[in-house]
Coordinates of C-alpha atoms in Angstrom, one line a residue:
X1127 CA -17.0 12.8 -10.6
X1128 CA -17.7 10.4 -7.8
X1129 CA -14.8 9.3 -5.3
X1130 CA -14.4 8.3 -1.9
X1131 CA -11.5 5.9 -1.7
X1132 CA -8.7 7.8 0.7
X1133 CA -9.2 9.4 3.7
X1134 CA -8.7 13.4 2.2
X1135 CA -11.7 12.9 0.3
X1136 CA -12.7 16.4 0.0
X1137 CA -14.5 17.4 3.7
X1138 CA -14.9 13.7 4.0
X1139 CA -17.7 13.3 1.9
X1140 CA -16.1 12.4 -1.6
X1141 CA -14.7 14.2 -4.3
X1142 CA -17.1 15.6 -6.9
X1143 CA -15.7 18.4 -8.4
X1144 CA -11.8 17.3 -8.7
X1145 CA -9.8 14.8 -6.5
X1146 CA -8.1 15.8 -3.5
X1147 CA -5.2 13.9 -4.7
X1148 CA -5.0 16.0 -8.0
X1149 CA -7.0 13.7 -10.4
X1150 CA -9.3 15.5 -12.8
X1151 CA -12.6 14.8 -13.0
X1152 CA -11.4 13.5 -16.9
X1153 CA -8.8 10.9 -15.3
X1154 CA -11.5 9.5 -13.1
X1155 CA -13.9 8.9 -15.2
X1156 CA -11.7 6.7 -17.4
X1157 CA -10.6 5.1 -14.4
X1158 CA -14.0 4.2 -13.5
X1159 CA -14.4 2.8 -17.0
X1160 CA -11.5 0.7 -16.7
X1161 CA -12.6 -0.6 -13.2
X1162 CA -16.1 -1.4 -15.4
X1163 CA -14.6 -3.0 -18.3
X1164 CA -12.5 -5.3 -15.4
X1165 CA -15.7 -5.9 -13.9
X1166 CA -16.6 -7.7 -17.2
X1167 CA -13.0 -9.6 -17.5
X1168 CA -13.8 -11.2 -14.0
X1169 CA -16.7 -13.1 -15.5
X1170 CA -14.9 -14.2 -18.4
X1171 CA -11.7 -14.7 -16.3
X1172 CA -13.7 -16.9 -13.8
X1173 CA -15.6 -19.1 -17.0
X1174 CA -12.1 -19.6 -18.0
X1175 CA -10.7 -21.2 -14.8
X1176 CA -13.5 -23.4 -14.7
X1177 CA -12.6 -24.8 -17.7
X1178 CA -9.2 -25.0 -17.0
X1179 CA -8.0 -22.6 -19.0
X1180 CA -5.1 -20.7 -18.4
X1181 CA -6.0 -16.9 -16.9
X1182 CA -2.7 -16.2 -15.4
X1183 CA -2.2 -13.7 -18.0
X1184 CA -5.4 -12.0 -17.1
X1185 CA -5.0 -12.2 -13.4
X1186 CA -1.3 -10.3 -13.6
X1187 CA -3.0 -7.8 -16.0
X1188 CA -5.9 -7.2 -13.4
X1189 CA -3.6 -7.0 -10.9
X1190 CA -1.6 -4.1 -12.3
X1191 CA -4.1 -2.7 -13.8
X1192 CA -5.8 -1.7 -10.5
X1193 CA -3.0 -0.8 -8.9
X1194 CA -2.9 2.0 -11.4
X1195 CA -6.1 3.1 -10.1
X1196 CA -5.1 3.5 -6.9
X1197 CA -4.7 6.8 -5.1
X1198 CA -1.3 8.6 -5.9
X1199 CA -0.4 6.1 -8.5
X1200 CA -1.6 7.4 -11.9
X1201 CA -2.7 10.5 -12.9
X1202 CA -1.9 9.4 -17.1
X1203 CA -5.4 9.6 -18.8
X1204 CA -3.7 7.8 -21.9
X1205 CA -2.4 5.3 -19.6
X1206 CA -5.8 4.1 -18.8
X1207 CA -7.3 4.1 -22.5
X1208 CA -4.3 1.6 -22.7
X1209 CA -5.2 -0.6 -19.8
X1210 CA -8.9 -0.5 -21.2
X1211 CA -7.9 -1.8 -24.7
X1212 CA -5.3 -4.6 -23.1
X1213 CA -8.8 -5.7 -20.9
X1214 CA -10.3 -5.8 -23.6
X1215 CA -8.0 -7.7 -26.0
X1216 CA -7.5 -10.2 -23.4
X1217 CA -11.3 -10.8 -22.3
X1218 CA -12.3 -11.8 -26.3
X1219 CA -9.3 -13.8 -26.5
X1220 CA -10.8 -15.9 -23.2
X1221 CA -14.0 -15.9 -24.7
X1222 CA -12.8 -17.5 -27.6
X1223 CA -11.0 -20.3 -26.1
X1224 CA -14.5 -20.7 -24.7
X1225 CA -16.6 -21.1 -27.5
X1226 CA -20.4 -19.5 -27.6
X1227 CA -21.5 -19.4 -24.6
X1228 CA -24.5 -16.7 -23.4
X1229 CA -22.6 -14.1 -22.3
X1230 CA -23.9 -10.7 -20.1
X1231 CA -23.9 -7.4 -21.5
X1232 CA -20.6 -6.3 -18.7
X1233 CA -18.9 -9.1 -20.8
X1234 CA -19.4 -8.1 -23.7
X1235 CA -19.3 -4.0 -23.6
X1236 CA -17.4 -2.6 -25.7
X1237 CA -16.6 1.3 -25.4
X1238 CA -16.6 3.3 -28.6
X1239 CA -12.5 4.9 -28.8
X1240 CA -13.8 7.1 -31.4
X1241 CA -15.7 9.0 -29.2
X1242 CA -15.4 10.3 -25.3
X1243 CA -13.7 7.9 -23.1
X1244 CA -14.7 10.3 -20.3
X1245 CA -18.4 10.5 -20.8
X1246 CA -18.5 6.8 -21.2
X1247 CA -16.6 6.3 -18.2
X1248 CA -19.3 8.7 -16.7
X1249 CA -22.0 6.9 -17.4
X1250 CA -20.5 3.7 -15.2
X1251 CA -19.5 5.6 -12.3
X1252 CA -19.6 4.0 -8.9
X1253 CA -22.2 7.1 -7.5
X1254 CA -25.0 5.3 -10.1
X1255 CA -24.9 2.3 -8.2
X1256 CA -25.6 4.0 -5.2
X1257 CA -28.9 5.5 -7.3
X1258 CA -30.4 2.1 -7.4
X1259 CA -28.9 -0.3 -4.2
X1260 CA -29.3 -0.2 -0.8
X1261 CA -27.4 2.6 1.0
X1262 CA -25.4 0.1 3.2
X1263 CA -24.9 -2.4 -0.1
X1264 CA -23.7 -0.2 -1.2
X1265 CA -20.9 0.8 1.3
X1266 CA -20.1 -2.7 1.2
X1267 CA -19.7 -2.7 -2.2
X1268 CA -17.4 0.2 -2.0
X1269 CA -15.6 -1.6 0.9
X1270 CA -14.7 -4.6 -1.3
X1271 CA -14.0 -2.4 -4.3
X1272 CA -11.8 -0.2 -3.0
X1273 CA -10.5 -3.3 -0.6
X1274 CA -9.4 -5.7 -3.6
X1275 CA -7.1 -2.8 -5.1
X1276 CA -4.8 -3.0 -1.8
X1277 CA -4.8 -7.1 -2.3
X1278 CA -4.3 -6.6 -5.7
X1279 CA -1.4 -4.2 -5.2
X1280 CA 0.6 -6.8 -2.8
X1281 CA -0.4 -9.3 -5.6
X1282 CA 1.4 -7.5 -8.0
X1283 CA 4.9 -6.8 -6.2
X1284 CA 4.3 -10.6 -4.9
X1285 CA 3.9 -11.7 -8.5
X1286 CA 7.4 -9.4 -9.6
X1287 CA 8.9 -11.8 -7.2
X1288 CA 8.0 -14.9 -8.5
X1289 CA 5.4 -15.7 -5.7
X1290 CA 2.1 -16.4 -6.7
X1291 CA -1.3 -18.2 -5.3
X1292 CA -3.8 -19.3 -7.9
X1293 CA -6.4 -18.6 -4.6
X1294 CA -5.6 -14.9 -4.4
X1295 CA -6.0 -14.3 -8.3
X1296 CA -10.0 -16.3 -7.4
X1297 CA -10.6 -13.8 -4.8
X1298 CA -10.2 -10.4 -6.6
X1299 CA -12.2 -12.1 -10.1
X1300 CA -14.2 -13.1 -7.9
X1301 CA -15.0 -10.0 -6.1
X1302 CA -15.1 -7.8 -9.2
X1303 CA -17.3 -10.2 -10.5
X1304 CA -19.6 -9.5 -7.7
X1305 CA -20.0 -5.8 -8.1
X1306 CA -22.2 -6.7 -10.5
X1307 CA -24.8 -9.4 -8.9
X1308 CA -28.1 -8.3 -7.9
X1309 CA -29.0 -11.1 -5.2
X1310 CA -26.6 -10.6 -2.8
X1311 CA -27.8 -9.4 0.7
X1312 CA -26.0 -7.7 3.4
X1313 CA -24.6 -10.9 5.1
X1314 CA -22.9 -11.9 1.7
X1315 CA -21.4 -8.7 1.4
X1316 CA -19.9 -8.7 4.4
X1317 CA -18.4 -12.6 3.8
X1318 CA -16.9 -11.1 0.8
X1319 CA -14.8 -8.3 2.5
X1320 CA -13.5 -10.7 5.3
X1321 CA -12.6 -13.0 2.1
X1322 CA -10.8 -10.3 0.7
X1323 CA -8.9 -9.3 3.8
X1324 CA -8.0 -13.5 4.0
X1325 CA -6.6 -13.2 1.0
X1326 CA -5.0 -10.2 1.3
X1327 CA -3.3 -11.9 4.7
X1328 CA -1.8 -14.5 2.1
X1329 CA -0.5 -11.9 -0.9
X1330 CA 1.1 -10.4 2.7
X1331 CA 2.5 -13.7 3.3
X1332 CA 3.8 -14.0 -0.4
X1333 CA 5.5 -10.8 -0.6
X1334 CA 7.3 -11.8 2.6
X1335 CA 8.1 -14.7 1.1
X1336 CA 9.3 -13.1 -2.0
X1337 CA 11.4 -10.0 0.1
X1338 CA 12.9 -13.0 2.4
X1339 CA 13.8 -15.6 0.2
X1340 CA 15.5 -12.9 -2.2
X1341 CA 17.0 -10.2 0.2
X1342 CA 17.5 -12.5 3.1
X1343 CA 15.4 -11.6 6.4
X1344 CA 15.5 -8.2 7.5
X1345 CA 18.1 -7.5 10.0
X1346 CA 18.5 -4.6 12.8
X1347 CA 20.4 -1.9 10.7
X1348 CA 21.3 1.6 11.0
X1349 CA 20.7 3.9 8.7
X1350 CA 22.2 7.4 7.8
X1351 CA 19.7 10.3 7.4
X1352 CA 22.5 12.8 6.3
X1353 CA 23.7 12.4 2.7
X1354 CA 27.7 12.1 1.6
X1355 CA 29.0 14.2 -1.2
X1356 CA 28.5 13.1 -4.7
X1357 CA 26.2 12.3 -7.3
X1358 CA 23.0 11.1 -6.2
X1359 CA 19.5 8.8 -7.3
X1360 CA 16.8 8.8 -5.2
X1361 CA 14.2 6.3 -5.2
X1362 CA 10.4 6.2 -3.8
X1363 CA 7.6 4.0 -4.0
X1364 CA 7.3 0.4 -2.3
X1365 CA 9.0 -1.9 -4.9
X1366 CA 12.4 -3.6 -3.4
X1367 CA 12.3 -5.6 -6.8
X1368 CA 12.9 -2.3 -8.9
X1369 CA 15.6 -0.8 -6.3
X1370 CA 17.6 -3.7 -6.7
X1371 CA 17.5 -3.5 -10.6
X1372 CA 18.6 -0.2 -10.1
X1373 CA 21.7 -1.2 -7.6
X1374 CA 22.7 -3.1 -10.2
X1375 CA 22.4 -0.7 -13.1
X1376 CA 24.2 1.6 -10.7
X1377 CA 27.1 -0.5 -9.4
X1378 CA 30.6 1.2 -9.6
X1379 CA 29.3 4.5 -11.6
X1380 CA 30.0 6.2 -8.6
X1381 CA 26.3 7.8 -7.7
X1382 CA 24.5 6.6 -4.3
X1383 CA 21.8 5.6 -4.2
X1384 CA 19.1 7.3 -1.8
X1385 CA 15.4 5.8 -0.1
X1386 CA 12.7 7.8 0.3
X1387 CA 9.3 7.5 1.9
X1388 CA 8.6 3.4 1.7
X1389 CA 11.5 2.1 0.9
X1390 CA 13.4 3.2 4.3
X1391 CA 13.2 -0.5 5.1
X1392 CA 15.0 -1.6 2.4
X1393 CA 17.9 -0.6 4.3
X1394 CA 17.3 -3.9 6.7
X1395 CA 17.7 -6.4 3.9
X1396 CA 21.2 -8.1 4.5
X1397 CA 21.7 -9.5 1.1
X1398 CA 20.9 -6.3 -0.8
X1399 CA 23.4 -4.4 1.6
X1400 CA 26.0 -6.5 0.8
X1401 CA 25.8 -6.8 -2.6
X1402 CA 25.3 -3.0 -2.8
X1403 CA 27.1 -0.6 -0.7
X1404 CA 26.3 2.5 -2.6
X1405 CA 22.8 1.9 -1.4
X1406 CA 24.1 4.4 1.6
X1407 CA 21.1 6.4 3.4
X1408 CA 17.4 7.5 3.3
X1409 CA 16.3 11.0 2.4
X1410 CA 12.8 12.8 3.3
X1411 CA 9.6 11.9 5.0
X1412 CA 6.2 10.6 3.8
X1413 CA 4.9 10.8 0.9
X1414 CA 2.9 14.4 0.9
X1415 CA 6.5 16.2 1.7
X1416 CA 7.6 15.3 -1.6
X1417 CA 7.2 18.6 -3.1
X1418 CA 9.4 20.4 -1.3
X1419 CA 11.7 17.2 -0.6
X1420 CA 12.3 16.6 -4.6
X1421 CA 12.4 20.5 -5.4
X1422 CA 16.1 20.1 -3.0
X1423 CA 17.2 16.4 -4.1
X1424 CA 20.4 17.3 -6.1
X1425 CA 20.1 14.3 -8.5
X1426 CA 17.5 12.1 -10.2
X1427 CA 14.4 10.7 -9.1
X1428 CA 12.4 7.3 -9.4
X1429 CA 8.8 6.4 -8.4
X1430 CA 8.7 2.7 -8.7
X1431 CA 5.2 2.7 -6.6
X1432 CA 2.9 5.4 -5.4
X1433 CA 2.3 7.6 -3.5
X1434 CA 3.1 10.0 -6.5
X1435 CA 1.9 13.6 -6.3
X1436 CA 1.0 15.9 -9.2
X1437 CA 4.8 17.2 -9.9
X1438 CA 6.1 20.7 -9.9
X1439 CA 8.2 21.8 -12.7
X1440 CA 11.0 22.9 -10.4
X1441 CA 11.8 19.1 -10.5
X1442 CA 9.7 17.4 -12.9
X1443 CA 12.2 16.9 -15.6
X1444 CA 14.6 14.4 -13.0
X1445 CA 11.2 12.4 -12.0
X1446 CA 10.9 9.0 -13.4
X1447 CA 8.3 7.0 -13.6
X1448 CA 7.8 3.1 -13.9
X1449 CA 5.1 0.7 -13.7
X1450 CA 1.5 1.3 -12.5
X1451 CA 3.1 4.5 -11.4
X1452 CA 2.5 7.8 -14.3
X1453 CA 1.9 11.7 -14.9
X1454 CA 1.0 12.6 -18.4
X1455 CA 5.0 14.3 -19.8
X1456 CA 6.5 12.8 -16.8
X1457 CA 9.6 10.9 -18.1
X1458 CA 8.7 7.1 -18.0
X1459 CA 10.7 4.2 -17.9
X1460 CA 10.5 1.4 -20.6
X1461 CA 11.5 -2.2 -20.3
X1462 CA 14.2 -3.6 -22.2
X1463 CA 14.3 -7.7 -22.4
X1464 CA 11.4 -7.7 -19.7
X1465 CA 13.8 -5.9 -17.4
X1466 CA 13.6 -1.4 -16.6
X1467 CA 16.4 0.0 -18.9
X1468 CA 17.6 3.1 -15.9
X1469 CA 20.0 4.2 -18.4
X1470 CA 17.5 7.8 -18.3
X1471 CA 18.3 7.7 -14.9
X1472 CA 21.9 7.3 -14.7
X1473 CA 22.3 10.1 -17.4
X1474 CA 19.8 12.2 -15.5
X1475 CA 21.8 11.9 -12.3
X1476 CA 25.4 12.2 -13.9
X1477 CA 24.1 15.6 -15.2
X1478 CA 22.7 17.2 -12.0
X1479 CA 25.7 18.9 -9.1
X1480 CA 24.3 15.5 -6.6
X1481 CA 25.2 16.6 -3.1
X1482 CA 28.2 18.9 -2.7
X1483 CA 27.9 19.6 1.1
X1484 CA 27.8 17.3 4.5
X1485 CA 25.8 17.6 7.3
X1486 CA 25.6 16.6 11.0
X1487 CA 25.5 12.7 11.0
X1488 CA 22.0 11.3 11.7
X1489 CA 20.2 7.9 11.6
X1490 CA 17.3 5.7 12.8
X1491 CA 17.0 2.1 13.1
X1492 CA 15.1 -0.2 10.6
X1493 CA 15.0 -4.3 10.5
X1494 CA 12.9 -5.3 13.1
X1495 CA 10.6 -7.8 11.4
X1496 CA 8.7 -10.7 12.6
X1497 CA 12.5 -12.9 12.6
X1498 CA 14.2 -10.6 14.1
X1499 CA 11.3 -10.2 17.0
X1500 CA 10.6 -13.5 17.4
X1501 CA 13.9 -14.2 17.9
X1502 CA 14.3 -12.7 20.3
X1503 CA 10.6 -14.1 22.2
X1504 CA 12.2 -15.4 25.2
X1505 CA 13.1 -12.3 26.4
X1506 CA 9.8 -10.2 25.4
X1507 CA 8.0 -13.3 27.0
X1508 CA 10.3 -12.8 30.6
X1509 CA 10.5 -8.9 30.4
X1510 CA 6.3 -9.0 30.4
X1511 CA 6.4 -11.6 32.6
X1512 CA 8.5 -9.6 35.3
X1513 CA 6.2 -6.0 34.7
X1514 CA 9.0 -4.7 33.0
X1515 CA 7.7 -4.2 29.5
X1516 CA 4.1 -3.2 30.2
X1517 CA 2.3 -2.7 26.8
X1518 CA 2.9 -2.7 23.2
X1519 CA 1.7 -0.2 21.1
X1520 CA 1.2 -0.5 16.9
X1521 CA 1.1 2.8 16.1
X1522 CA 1.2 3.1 12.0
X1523 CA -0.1 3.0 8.2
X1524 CA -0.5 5.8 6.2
X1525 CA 0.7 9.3 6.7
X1526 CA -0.8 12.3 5.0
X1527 CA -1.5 16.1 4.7
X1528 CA -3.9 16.8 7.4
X1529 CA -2.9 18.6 10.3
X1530 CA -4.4 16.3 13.0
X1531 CA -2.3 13.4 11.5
X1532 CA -0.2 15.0 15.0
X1533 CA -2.3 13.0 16.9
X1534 CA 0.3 9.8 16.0
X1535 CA 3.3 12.7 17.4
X1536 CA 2.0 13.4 20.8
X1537 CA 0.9 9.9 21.4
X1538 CA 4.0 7.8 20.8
X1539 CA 5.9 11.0 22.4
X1540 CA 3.2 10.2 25.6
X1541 CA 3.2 6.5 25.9
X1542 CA 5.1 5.6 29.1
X1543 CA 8.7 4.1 29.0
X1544 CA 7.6 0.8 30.4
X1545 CA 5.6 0.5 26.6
X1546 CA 7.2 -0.4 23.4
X1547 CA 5.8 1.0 19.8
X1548 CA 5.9 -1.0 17.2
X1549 CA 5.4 0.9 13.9
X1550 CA 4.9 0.1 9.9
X1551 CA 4.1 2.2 6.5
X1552 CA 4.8 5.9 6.4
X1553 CA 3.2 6.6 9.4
X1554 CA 6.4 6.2 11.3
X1555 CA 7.6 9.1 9.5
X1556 CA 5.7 11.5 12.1
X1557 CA 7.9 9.7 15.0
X1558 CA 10.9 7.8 13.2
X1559 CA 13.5 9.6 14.8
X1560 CA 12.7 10.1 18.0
X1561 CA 14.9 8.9 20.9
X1562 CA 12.7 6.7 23.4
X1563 CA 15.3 4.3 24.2
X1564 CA 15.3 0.6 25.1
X1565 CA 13.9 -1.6 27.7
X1566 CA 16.1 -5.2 28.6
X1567 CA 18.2 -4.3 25.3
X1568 CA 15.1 -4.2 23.3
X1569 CA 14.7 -0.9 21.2
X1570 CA 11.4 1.2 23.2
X1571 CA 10.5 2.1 19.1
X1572 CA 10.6 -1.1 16.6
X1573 CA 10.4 -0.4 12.7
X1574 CA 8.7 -3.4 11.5
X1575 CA 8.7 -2.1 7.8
X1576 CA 6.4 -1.5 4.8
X1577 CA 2.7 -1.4 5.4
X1578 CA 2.8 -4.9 3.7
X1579 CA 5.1 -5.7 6.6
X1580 CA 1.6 -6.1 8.6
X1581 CA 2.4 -9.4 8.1
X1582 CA 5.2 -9.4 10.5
X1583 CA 2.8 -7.4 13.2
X1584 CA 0.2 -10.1 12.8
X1585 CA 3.5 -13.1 12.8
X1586 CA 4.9 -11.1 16.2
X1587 CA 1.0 -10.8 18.1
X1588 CA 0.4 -14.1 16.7
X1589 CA 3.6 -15.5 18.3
X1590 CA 3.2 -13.5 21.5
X1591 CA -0.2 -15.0 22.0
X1592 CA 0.9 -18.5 21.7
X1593 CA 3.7 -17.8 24.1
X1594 CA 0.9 -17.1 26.5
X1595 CA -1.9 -19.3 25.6
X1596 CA -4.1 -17.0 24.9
X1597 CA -5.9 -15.3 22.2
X1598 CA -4.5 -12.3 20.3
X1599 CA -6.6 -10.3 21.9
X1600 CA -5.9 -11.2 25.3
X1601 CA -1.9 -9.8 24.5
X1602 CA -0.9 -6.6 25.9
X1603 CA -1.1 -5.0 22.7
X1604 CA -3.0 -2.0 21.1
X1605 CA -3.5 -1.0 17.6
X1606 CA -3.5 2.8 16.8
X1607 CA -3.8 2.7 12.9
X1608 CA -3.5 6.1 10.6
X1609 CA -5.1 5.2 7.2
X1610 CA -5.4 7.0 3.7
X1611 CA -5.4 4.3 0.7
X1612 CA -6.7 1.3 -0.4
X1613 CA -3.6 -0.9 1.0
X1614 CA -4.6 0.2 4.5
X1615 CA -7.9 -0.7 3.4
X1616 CA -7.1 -4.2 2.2
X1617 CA -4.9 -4.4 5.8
X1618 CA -7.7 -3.6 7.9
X1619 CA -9.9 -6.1 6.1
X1620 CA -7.2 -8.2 7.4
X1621 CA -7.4 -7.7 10.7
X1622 CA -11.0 -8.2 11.0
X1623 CA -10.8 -11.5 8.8
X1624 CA -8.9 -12.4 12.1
X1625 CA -10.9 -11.0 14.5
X1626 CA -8.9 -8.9 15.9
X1627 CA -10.9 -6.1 18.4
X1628 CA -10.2 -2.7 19.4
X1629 CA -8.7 -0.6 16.5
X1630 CA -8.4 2.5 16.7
X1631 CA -8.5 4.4 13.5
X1632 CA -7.8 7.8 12.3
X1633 CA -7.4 10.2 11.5
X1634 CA -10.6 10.3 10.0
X1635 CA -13.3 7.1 9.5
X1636 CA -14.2 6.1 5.5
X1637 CA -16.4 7.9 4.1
X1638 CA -17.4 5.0 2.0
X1639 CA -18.3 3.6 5.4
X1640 CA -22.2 3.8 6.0
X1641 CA -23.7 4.8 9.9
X1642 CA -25.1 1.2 9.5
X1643 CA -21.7 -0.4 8.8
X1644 CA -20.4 1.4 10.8
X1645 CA -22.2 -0.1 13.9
X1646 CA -21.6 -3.0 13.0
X1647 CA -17.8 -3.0 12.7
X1648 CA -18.3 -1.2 16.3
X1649 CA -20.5 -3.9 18.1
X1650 CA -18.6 -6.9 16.5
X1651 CA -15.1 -5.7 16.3
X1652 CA -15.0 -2.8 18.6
X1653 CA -13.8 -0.7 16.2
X1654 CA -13.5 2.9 16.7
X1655 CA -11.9 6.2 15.8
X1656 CA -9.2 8.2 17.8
X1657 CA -9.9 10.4 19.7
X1658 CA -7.5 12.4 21.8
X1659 CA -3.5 11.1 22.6
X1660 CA -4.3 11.0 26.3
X1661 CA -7.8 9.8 26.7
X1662 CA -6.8 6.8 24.2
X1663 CA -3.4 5.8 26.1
X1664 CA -5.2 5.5 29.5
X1665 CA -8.1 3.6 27.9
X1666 CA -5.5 1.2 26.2
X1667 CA -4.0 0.7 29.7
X1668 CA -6.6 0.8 31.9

């Protein structure tokens, strides 16, 4: 197998043997085969929308489909096959709307279901490309690849919310397309991954559209970290669309309803508050304590997104799956009228002892997205004016299981109290709770949300710069980014479509990222890795 997509690729030089995330070398072969078989799609998909025909179908399917790919999101080998015939259903069904036309061999493979899926999906893999391209190419490539999945991801949750932009679909058809060109140089390569990361800034921009316009804007909000007594659901994932159709299946059954990893923010959403008070508290950490976290939850659990782990059968048989999201004999969740049926759920829940003991009262603070912030600009603005706040720190993205992911600790624990953090994603779950208090009535650590919600970081630095008439990176700010999937990938693509300079990212840089690449990011972009807590505060401040 050949994978290098998150940042515990196995001694951070890819996974060969099996995936650090638990994937057999089986799964990732017919993932590869489905990322191959899209690769053909795209040309047909892109054919179609120059004759005007409609590909919205296609585009939705891509969309999900990759998401499954992702790291932490499906682990069902059957699930794939699936996804490959629906891609390939829907490709001969464009290509007939379009009449004969000469069409490549990618566009017309077709895999043979009678025999192995996983030595077909073998013979496509990623690693063969690398056998016959130019090393950085290749990188690129890999960049865009794994790049497109993030924007493809917000796509999808976007598109769940009834917000969609014909130019986003173009991008990723278009990208996939391009895996497969042969005269594209270095320079076009990397115009493509700043086009992804541009349209990944507008899928951001559509999910916050679809989270605001639906839930109302996100609203400072306290929120219990102790559970009350009763029967219990907790919910995981990223997808504020599927917890809300669970509120509702929920309402007056008497179980509350829990957030874990992702979801925390959900707590700031005024509308779904209101409507749902049995949405109480948030349970757990990140993602990579869920193990031990969903071993202890007394009631039933929901992954509506990833990051899903391979489950241990001390809770496996109260773990739901919907979506992108599966595990082969995982329970999953099927649709009923186009809507989940959590009926499983419910049941599930009803049947387990939920939580029969209280604790000592605890919470943190979520809801402080780019409204809230911005709203309250004149007073940043005068508090920086007058040397009073000094520095804003992002410090966030993806947790995970390595130990020098403590890094993120010790430096939000040593930046000084004239300094706000702003923080996003799971990350925040190494810091979340800390007391750093406030600074002019402004909390000294902001939750800004999901890692989507790098929207709202960009809106606030975007905001703050034109408050001072300057560029963003003239702004007191620093950006101290944890990465491990492809959404962080697609965000940082992002960031560099707007120029932004002086990342520092960790814990770990790609591995899919070449030396050559690598230098470049560094003299254009000054990008560059962590290094120790210390030596990068007084480098940030200096």
């Amino acid at each position: 197998m050949f994978c290098e997509q998150c940042e515990q690729t196995a001694s951070g030089n890819g996974c060969h043997q099996w995936g650090a995330c638990g994937k057999s070398p089986e799964v990732n072969a017919v993932q590869d085969l489905l990322v191959y078989c899209l690769r053909g799609l795209a040309s047909v998909v892109l054919k179609a929308k120059e004759a005007a025909i409609s590909t919205r179908e296609a585009d939705i399917f891509t969309c999900e489909s990759l998401f499954a790919t992702m790291t932490n999101v499906n682990f069902d080998q059957r699930r794939f096959t699936d996804y490959i015939q629906r891609c390939l259903e829907i490709r001969e069904n464009l290509k007939a709307q379009l009449g004969s036309l000469d069409w490549s061999a990618l566009a017309n493979y077709q895999p043979n279901f009678n025999e192995s899926l996983v030595s077909q999906g073998q013979e496509v893999s990623l690693e063969l490309i690398q056998k016959v391209q130019d090393l950085d190419i290749f990188s690129l490539k890999l960049t865009a690849i794994y790049g497109v999945k993030g924007l493809a991801s917000y796509t999808f949750h976007a598109q769940e919310l009834g917000q969609e932009d014909d130019s986003v679909y173009q991008v990723i058809q278009e990208t996939l397309a391009a895996i497969d060109r042969g005269d594209l140089n270095l320079n076009d390569w990397v115009a493509i991954c700043l086009k992804v990361g541009a349209a990944n800034l507008r899928a951001m921009e559509l999910l916050d559209q679809g989270h605001t316009e639906t839930y109302g804007h996100p609203i400072p909000t306290n929120v219990p970290l102790n559970p009350r007594l009763g029967k219990a659901i907790l919910v995981s994932g990223h997808d504020i669309k599927q917890l809300a159709a669970l509120l509702a299946q929920t309402a007056n059954t008497g179980i509350t309803v829990y957030t874990h990893g992702e979801l925390l923010p959900a707590h700031g959403y005024p509308k779904l508050k209101e409507k749902y008070p049995h949405l109480y508290g948030h349970y757990g950490t990140a993602w990579q304590n869920q193990t031990k976290e969903f071993a202890k939850f007394p009631g039933a659990i929901v992954l509506t997104t990833n990051c899903l782990m391979p489950p241990h059968e001390n809770y496996e048989s109260k773990l739901f799956t919907l979506g992108p999201v599966g595990y082969a004999h995982i329970n999953r969740l099927e649709t009923v009228d186009g809507a989940f049926d959590f009926s499983p759920v419910i049941a599930k829940a009803q049947s387990l002892p939920g939580f029969t003991e209280i604790s000592e009262p605890r919470q943190v603070m979520v809801g402080f997205a780019h409204n809230t912030v911005l709203g309250v600009a004149d007073t940043v603005v005068d508090a920086l004016k007058q040397g009073k706040i000094r520095h804003f720190f992002l410090v966030g993205g993806c947790d995970g299981a390595k130990p020098d992911r403590n890094y993120y600790t010790e430096f939000v624990e040593q930046v000084p109290e004239d300094c706000i953090v702003l923080t996003l994603a799971c990350g925040k779950f190494r810091f979340f709770d800390k007391q750093l208090g406030s600074i002019e009535g402004l909390p000294r650590l902001m939750d800004l949300g999901q890692c989507n919600d790098a929207y709202s970081a960009i809106k606030i630095a975007l905001g703050l710069a034109n408050a001072f008439n300057v560029s963003v990176n003239e702004i007191p700010l620093s950006l101290i980014i944890s990465w491990y999937e492809q959404k962080a990938i697609a965000v940082l693509l992002t960031l560099l479509h707007l120029g932004i300079q002086n990342i520092r990212l960790g814990p770990t840089l790609p591995a899919f990222i070449s030396p050559n690449v690598l230098k470049f990011l560094s003299d254009t972009y000054h990008l560059q890795p962590i290094t120790t807590p210390a030596k990068d505060l007084a480098d940030c401040l200096s």
